Every structure is written in C-alpha cells, then in structure tokens.
Coordinates of C-alpha atoms and ligand atoms in Angstrom, one line a residue:
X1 CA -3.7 21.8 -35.4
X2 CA -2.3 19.5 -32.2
X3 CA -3.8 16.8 -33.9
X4 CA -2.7 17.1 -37.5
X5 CA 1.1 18.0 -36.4
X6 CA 0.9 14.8 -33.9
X7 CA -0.6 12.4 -36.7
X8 CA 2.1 14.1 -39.2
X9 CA 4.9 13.9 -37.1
X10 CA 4.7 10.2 -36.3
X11 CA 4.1 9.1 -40.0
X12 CA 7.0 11.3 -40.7
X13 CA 9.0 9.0 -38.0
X14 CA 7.6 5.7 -39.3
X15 CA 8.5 6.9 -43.2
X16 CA 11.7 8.4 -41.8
X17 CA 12.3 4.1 -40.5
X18 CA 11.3 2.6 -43.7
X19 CA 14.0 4.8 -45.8
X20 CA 16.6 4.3 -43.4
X21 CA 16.1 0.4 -43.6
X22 CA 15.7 0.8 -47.0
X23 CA 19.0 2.3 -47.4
X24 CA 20.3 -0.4 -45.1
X25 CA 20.9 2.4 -42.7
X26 CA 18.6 0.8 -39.7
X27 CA 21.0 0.8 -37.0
X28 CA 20.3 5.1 -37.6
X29 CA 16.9 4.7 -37.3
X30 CA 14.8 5.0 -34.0
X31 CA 13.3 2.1 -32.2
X32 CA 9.5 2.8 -32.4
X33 CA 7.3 1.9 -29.2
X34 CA 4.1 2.3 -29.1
X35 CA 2.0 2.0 -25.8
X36 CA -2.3 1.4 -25.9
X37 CA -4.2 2.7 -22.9
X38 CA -7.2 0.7 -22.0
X39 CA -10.0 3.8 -23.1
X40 CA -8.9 3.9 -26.2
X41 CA -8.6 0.4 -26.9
X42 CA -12.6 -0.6 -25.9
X43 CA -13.3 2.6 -27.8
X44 CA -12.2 1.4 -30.8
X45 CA -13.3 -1.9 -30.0
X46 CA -16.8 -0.1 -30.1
X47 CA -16.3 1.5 -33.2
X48 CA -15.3 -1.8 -35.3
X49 CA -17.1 -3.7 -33.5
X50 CA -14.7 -6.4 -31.8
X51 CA -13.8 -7.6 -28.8
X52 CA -11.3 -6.0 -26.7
X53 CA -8.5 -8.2 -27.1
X54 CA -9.0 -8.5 -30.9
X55 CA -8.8 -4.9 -31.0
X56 CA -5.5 -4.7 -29.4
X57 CA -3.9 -7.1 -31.9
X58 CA -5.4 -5.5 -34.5
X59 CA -3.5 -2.6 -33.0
X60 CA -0.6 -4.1 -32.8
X61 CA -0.9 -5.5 -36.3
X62 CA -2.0 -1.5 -37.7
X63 CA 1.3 -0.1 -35.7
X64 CA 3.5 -2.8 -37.2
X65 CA 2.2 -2.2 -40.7
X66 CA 3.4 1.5 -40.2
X67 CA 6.7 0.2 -38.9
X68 CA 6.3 0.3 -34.7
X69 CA 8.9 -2.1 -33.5
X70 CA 7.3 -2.9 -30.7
X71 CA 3.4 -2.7 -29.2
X72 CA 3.1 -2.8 -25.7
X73 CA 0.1 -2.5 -23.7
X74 CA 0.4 0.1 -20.6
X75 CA -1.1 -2.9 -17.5
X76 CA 2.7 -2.5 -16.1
X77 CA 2.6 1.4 -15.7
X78 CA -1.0 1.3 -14.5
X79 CA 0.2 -1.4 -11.7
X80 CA 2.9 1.0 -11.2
X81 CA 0.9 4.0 -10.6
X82 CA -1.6 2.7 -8.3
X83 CA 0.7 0.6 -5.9
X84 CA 2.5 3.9 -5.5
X85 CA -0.8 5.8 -4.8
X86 CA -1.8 3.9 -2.1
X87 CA 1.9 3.6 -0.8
X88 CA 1.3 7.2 -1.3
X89 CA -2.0 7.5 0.3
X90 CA -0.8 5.4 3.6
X91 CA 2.0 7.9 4.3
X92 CA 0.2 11.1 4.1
X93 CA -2.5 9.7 6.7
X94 CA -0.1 8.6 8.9
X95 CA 1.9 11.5 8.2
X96 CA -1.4 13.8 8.7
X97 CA -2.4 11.8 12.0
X98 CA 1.2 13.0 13.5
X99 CA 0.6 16.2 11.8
X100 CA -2.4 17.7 13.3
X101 CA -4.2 20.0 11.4
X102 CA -1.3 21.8 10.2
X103 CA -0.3 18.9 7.6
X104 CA -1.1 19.7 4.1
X105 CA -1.2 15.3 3.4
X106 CA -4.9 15.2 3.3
X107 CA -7.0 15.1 1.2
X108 CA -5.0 13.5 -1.3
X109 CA -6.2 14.3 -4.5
X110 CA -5.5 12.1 -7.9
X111 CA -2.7 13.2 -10.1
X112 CA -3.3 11.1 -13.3
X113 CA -6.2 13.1 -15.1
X114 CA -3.8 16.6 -16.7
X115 CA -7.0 18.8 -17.4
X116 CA -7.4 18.6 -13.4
X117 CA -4.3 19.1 -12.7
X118 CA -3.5 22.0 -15.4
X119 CA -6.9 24.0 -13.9
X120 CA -5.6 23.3 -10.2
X121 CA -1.9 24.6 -11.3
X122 CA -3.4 27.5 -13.1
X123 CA -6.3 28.6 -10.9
X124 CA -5.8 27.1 -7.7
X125 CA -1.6 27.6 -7.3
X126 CA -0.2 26.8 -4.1
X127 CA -3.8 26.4 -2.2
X128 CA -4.1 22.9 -3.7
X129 CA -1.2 21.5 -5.2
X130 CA 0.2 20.2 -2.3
X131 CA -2.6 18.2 -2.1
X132 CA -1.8 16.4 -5.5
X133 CA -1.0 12.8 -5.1
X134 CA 3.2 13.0 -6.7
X135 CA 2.2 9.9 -8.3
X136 CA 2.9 10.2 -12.1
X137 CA -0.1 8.9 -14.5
X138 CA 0.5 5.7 -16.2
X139 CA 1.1 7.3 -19.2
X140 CA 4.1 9.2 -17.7
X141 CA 5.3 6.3 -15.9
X142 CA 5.5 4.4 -19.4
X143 CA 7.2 6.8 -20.5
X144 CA 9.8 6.6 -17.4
X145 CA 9.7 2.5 -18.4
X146 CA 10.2 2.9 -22.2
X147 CA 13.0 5.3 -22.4
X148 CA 14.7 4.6 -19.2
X149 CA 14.4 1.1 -18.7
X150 CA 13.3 -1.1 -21.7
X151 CA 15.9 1.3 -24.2
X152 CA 18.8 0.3 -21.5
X153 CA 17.9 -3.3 -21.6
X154 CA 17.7 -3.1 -25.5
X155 CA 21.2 -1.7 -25.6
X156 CA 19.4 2.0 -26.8
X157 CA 19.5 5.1 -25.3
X158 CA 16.4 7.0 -24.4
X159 CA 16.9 9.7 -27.8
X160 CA 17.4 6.8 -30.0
X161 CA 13.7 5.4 -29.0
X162 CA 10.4 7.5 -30.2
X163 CA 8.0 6.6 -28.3
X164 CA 4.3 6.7 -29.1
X165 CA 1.3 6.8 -26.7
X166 CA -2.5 5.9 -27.8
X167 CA -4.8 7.8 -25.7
X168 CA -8.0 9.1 -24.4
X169 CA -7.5 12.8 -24.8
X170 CA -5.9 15.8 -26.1
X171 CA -5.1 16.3 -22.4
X172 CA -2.5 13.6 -22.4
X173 CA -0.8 15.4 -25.2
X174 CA -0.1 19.0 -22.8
X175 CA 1.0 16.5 -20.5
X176 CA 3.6 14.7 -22.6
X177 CA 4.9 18.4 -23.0
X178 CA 5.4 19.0 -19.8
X179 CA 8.8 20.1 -18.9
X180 CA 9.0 17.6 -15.8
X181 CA 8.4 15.3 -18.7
X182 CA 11.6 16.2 -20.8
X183 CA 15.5 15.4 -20.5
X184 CA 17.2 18.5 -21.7
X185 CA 20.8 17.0 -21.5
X186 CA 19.8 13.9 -24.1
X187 CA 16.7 16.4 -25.8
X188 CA 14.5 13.8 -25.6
X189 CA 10.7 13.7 -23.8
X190 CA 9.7 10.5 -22.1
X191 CA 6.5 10.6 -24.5
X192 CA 7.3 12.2 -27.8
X193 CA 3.8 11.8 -29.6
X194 CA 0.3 11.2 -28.3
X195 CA -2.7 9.8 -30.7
X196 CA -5.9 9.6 -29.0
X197 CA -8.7 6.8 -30.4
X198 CA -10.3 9.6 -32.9
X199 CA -7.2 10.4 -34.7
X200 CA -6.2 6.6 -35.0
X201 CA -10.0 6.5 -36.6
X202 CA -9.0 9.4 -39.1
X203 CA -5.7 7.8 -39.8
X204 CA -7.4 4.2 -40.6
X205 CA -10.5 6.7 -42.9
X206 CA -7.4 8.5 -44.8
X207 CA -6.1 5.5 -45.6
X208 CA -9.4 3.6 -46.6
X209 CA -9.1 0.8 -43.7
X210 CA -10.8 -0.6 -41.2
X211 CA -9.1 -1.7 -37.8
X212 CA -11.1 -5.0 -38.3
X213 CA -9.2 -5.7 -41.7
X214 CA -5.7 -5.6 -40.2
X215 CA -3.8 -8.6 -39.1
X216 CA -4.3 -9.4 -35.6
X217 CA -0.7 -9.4 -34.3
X218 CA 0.4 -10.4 -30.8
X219 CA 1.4 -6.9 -28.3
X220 CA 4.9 -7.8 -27.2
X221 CA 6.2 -8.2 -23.6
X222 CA 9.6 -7.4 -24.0
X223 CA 10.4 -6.4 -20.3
X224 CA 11.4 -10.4 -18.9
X225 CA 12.2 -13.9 -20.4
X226 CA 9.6 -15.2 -18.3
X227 CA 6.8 -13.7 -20.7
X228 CA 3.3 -15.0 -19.4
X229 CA 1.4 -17.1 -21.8
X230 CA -1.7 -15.2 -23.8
X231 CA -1.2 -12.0 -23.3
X232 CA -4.9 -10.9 -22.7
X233 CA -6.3 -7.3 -21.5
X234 CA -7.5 -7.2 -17.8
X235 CA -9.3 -4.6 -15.8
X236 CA -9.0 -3.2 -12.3
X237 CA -11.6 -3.2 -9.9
X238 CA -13.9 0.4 -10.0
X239 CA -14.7 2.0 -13.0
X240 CA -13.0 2.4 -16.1
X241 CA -12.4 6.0 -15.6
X242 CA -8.9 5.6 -14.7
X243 CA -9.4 6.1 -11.1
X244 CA -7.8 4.4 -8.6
X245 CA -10.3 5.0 -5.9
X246 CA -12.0 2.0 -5.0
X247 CA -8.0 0.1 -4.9
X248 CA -6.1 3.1 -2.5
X249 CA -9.8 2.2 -0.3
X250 CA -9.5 -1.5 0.1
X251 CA -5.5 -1.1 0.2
X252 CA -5.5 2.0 3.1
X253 CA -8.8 -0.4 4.9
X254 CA -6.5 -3.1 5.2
X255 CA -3.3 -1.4 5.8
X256 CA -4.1 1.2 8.5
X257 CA -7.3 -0.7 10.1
X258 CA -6.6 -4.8 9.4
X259 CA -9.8 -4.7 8.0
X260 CA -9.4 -7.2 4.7
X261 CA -13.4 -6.9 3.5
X262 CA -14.3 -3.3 3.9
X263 CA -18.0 -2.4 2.2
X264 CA -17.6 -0.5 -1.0
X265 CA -21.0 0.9 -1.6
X266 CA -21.1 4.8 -2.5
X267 CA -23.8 7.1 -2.4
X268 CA -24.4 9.8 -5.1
X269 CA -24.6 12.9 -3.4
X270 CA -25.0 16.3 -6.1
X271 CA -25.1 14.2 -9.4
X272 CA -23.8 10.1 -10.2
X273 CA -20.2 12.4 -11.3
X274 CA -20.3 13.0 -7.4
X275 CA -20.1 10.3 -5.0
X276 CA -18.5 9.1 -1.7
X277 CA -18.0 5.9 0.7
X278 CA -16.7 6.2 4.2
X279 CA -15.4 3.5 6.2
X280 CA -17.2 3.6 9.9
X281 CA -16.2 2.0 13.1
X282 CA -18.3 2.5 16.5
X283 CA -19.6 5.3 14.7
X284 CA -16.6 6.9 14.3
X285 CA -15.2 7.8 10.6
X286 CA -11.7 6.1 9.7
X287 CA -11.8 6.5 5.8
X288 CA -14.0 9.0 3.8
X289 CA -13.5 9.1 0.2
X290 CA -15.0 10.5 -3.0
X291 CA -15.2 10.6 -6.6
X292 CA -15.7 14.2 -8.1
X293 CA -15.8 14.1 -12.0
X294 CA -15.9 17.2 -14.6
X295 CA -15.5 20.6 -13.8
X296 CA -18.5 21.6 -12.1
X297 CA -18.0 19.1 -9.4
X298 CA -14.4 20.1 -9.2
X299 CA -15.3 23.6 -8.6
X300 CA -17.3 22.5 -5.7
X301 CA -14.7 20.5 -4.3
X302 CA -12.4 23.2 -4.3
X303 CA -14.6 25.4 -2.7
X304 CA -15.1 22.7 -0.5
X305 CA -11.0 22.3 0.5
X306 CA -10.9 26.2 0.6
X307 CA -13.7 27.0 2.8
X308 CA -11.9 24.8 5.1
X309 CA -15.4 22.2 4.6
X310 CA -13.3 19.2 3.1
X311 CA -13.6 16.4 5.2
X312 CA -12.4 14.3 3.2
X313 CA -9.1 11.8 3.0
X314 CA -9.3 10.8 -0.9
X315 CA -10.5 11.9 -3.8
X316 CA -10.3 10.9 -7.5
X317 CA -10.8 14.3 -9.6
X318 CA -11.2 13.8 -13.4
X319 CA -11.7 16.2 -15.5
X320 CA -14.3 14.4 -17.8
X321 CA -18.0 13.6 -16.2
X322 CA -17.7 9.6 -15.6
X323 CA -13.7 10.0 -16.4
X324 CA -11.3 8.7 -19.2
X325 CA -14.0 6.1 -20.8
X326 CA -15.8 9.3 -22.0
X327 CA -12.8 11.0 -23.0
X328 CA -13.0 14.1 -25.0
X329 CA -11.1 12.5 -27.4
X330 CA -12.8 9.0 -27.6
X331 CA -14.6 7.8 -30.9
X332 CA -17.6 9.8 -31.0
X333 CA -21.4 7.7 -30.7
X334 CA -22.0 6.1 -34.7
X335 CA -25.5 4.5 -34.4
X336 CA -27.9 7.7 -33.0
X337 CA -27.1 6.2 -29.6
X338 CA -25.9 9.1 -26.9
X339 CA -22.4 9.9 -25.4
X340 CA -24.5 8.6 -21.9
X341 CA -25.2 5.5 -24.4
X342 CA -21.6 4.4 -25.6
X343 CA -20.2 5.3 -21.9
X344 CA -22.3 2.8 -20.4
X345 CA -21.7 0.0 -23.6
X346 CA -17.6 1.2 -22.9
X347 CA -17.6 0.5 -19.1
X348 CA -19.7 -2.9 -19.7
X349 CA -16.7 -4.2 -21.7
X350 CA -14.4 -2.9 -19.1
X351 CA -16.0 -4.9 -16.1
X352 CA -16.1 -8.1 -18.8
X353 CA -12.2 -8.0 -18.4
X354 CA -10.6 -10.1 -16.1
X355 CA -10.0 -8.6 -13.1
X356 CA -6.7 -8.2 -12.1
X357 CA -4.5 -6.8 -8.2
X358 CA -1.7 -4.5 -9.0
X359 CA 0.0 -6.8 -6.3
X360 CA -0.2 -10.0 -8.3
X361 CA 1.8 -8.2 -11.1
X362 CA 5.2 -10.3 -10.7
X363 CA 6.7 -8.2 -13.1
X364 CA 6.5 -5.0 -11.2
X365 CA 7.6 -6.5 -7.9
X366 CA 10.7 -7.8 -10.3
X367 CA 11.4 -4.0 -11.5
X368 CA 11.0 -2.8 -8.0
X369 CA 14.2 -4.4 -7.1
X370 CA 16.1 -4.9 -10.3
X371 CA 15.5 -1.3 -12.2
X372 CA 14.3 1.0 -9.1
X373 CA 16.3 -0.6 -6.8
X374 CA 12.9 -0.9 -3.9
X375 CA 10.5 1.3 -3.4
X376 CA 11.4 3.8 -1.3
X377 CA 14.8 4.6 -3.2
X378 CA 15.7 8.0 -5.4
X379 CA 15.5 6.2 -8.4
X380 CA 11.7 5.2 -7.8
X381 CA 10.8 9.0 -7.1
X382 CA 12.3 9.7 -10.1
X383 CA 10.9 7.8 -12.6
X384 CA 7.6 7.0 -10.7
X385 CA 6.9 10.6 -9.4
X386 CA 6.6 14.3 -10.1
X387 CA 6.3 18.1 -9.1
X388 CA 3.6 20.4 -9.7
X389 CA 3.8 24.3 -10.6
X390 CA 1.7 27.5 -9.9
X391 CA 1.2 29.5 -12.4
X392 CA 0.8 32.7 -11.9
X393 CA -1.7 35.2 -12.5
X394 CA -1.7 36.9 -15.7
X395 CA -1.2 40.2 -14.1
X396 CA 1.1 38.9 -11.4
X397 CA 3.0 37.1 -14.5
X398 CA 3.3 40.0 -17.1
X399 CA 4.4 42.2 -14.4
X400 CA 4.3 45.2 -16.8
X401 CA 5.7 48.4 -17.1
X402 CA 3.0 50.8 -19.0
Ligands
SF4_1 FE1 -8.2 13.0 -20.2 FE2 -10.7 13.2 -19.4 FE3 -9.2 11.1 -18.6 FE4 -8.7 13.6 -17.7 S1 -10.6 12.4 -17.3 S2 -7.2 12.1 -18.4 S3 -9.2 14.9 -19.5 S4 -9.9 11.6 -20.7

C-alpha cells in the first residue's frame, strides 16, 4: 500500500505540473526536486545493465520526462553527514574522557540507518538512545538543503518545492514521516515522497520502458556558479553500506592521536555482518570500533551495551546484513544469481568510483559559512541534526481503564 500511494502521489504531482503549465499557470505549480542515493543508483545500474554514471543521467533524463525540475545527486548531504559524525564522534570522546564513566557519549552509535533506529526507539527507549549519533542521515539532511536552502536561493519557499527522494528502502519512507522531519507552521515535510530502486523498476515496467532507453540528461548542480566540470558519481572509502565507519576512524586517529596512517584491517568476529578494528598503542587500546549489521547482530550489541560488556567507542548499526547496498528495497537478483551474488557485483561498482574526502568537498565548506553560518552555530544543529523518542510500552502507552 506505502508503495502504490508513494508512486501515485508523485505522478499525481508531476501531472498536477504539466496541467498547471499547460494552463500557463506554472508560477502555481511546485518546483520538483528529485534527489538519487548512491544504492539505488548502482542497483539500477545492475538491473539495465550500465555503468553507474550512465544510470544517473538516464535518471535524470526519466525524472525530467515526468516533469522533475531539477535532479540532483545526494554527494553534498553525504559530505554533510559524515563531517558532522566525526565532528560528532571527537566531542563525545573527549567529552566521555572528562566524563568518567558516568557519560552516556560513548559508544556512539550510527544514526543514518531508520529500521535501527525505529527498533532502538521502540524496544530499547531511554537505555540506548542517548547513544545515537544526533547526526541526521543524508537523506534528511537533503532534505534540510532542498527546502531550506536551495528553495531560498531559488526565490521559493520550502511548501512551494516537492521534493522527491530515490532510495534503498521502505525504511527511508517512515523516516521522511517523522515528525522531527515536518514544519507544521508552512505544512510541509523536508522529504515529501520516497521511491526506492524497485518501485522506479515497476514505474519504468508499467510504462513499457527501459532506464537504458531514456535520454541520458546531465544531474544539475544548482547550489554555486562555480559548478565543477563533469559531474561524475564518487564513492567514499569503506563499504557501500552507507556507513561512515572506516572515515569517523581515520578522522578521530588523526584528530585525538596525530596519527595520519592508522591500519584499517578488521577482523570478523560472530559472522562477516560483525566486525571490529581497534587502534593500539604500547599495548594500550585508544580506538575500538565495530560494524554490526542486521538484526541478530544488533541484538547482541545491545545486550552487549546493557550488560554493561560494550567496550566499544564506535559503531555502525544497519539494519540490513552488509547495509544499504542490500537494501530491502533494492532491485531483486534477475539472472538465478543470489542476493550474496548481486551484493558483492553492487559493492564492486561502488569501490570502481572515484574515491572522494568529505573534506575536499569545497562546496560544503562554502555552505558552512554562507547558509549555516559555521559549524558549531544553532542554525547547523538545526538543519544538520535531530532528536530521538522512546516509545513507550504498549501497556505503559494505552494506560487503560478496564
Ligand atoms: Fe534502509 Fe537497510 Fe540501509 Fe537501514 S541498512 S537504511 S534499512 S537499506
């Protein structure tokens, strides 16, 4: 049901456009943004068989042909996200090395994966939300760019922009409905529809086309004059899973121990969906840090934290085993091959990319100071951070009278 209202809602908005310009009434109709993740993108890529930069213009050109205004890919909120987790990650060590063991700073635990964090608000409350990095995910922090920062600069408000997300998961959708997520005075969310890779397939299927038979349209860059020549796709370094583990690592090596080459090699401990890497010095433990994806490691890292056995300063929890590449809303295997199959053939294109340091990304460094005003300002938590709610037990919740 999500996914039919979600496909029918946004061809209602695009059809909505076409008979507003039509009826030379455009200046009614919304400006239409859509923003492509990096999953779904080399998913799709898999399906049609291109590369991933072909993929994202024949995005660009699909969107357009419905009526999207613009087509941005999301390498500006990603930047944005993890500078801000390992700005993030630095305080709450240093703020847990002053704190004793009565600071709730570590472990930090990633924020950007909502099927983690909905279990964690549901069945873990106040025990391990505090431990939730504040950091929005990219997607939210798009959303925080497109309606509150690109809509100003385009003379829009953030109501009069709809703004479309393409994404790995239903998961992304319950978090564009978030209340944090939604500006009751203007009654507008900072994401208003989220299509994950499968759904784009089934729209391309009901309408009898093929991604590879679309024009192959540039993405725009409307965010500075200075647009970089080329706009190609690049990758971080770790995985594709959307974890920021490996970066807050190097970054919190360097920052809190000047050490600029630190080894990254981890060691599967349960299953390869469980892993850590520890930075040592003289035998003494500075950095430990972990990757625990899908729910059964979760549980055990939970456990872990509430046993009081955690010895850990990081770790990236995602819901999905091997994170957003496998997505439970990817495009499903097409040639016999296995879901183990396509996730390896999706994370080989994502280490083709060229690799890229959120710190080289002028453009955020330029939005720091002209939209957010630094980092450390209100502004910046607002649109770059968030808050995270227990809820309570069904019987604590009901409360009811018999
Ligand atoms: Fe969605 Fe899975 Fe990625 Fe979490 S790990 S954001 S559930 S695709």
């Amino acid at each position: 049901l999500i996914t039919q209202q979600s496909q029918e809602q946004m061809i209602h908005v695009f059809e909505e456009k076409k008979q507003l310009v039509q009826d030379g009434k455009s200046d009614m109709a919304k400006l239409i943004v859509v923003s492509l993740s990096i999953q779904p993108i080399l998913s799709l890529a898999v399906r049609y068989n291109l590369s991933p930069d072909e993929t994202a213009l024949k995005l660009a050109g699909y969107f357009r042909m419905l009526g999207a205004d613009l087509v941005l890919d999301m390498m500006v909120a990603d930047d944005f996200a993890l500078l801000e987790s390992q700005r993030e990650f630095v305080e709450r060590y240093r703020a847990a090395a002053e704190g004793g063991n009565k600071s709730k700073s570590l472990p930090m635990l990633a924020s950007s994966c909502p099927g983690w964090v909905c279990y964690a608000e549901k069945s873990h409350g106040n025990l391990i939300l505090p431990y939730i990095s504040t950091t929005k995910s990219p997607q939210q922090i798009m959303g925080s760019l497109v309606k509150y920062h690109l809509a100003h600069q385009l003379g829009k408000t953030p109501d009069s922009v709809y703004h479309v997300t393409l994404m790995p998961c239903y998961d992304k959708k319950l978090e564009a409905s978030r209340e944090d997520f939604f500006n009751q005075q203007l009654q507008t969310r900072d994401v208003d529809c989220v299509i994950t890779a499968i759904e784009l397939e089934q729209l391309l299927q009901s309408d009898g086309h093929s991604l590879a038979m679309m024009d192959s349209v540039p993405l725009d860059f409307p965010w500075s004059k200075t647009q970089p020549s080329g706009l190609t796709l690049v990758s971080h370094q770790g995985s594709g899973s959307g974890g920021y583990a490996d970066l807050i690592f190097l970054h919190a090596a360097k920052e809190l121990f000047g050490n600029s080459h630190p080894e990254l090699q981890y060691k599967s401990l349960r299953n390869p969906d469980f892993r850590e890497v520890m930075l040592e010095e003289n035998g003494k433990v500075l950095l430990q840090f972990a990757i625990a994806n899908g729910f059964r490691n979760i549980q055990n890292l939970v456990q872990k934290m509430k046993r009081g056995k955690s010895n850990y300063h990081y770790v990236e929890v995602m819901a999905c085993p091997s994170g957003c590449l496998n997505g439970g809303a990817q495009v499903r295997p097409q040639d016999g091959s296995s879901p183990r199959e396509l996730t390896v053939k999706l994370e080989t294109l994502y280490q083709s990319l060229q690799k890229h340091m959120p710190e080289e990304n002028h453009l955020v460094q330029e939005l720091y100071n002209t939209w957010l005003g630094g980092s450390h300002s209100d502004k910046c938590s607002a649109m770059l951070h968030t808050k995270y709610h227990a809820v309570e037990k069904m019987t604590t919740a009901l409360n009811i009278k018999w």
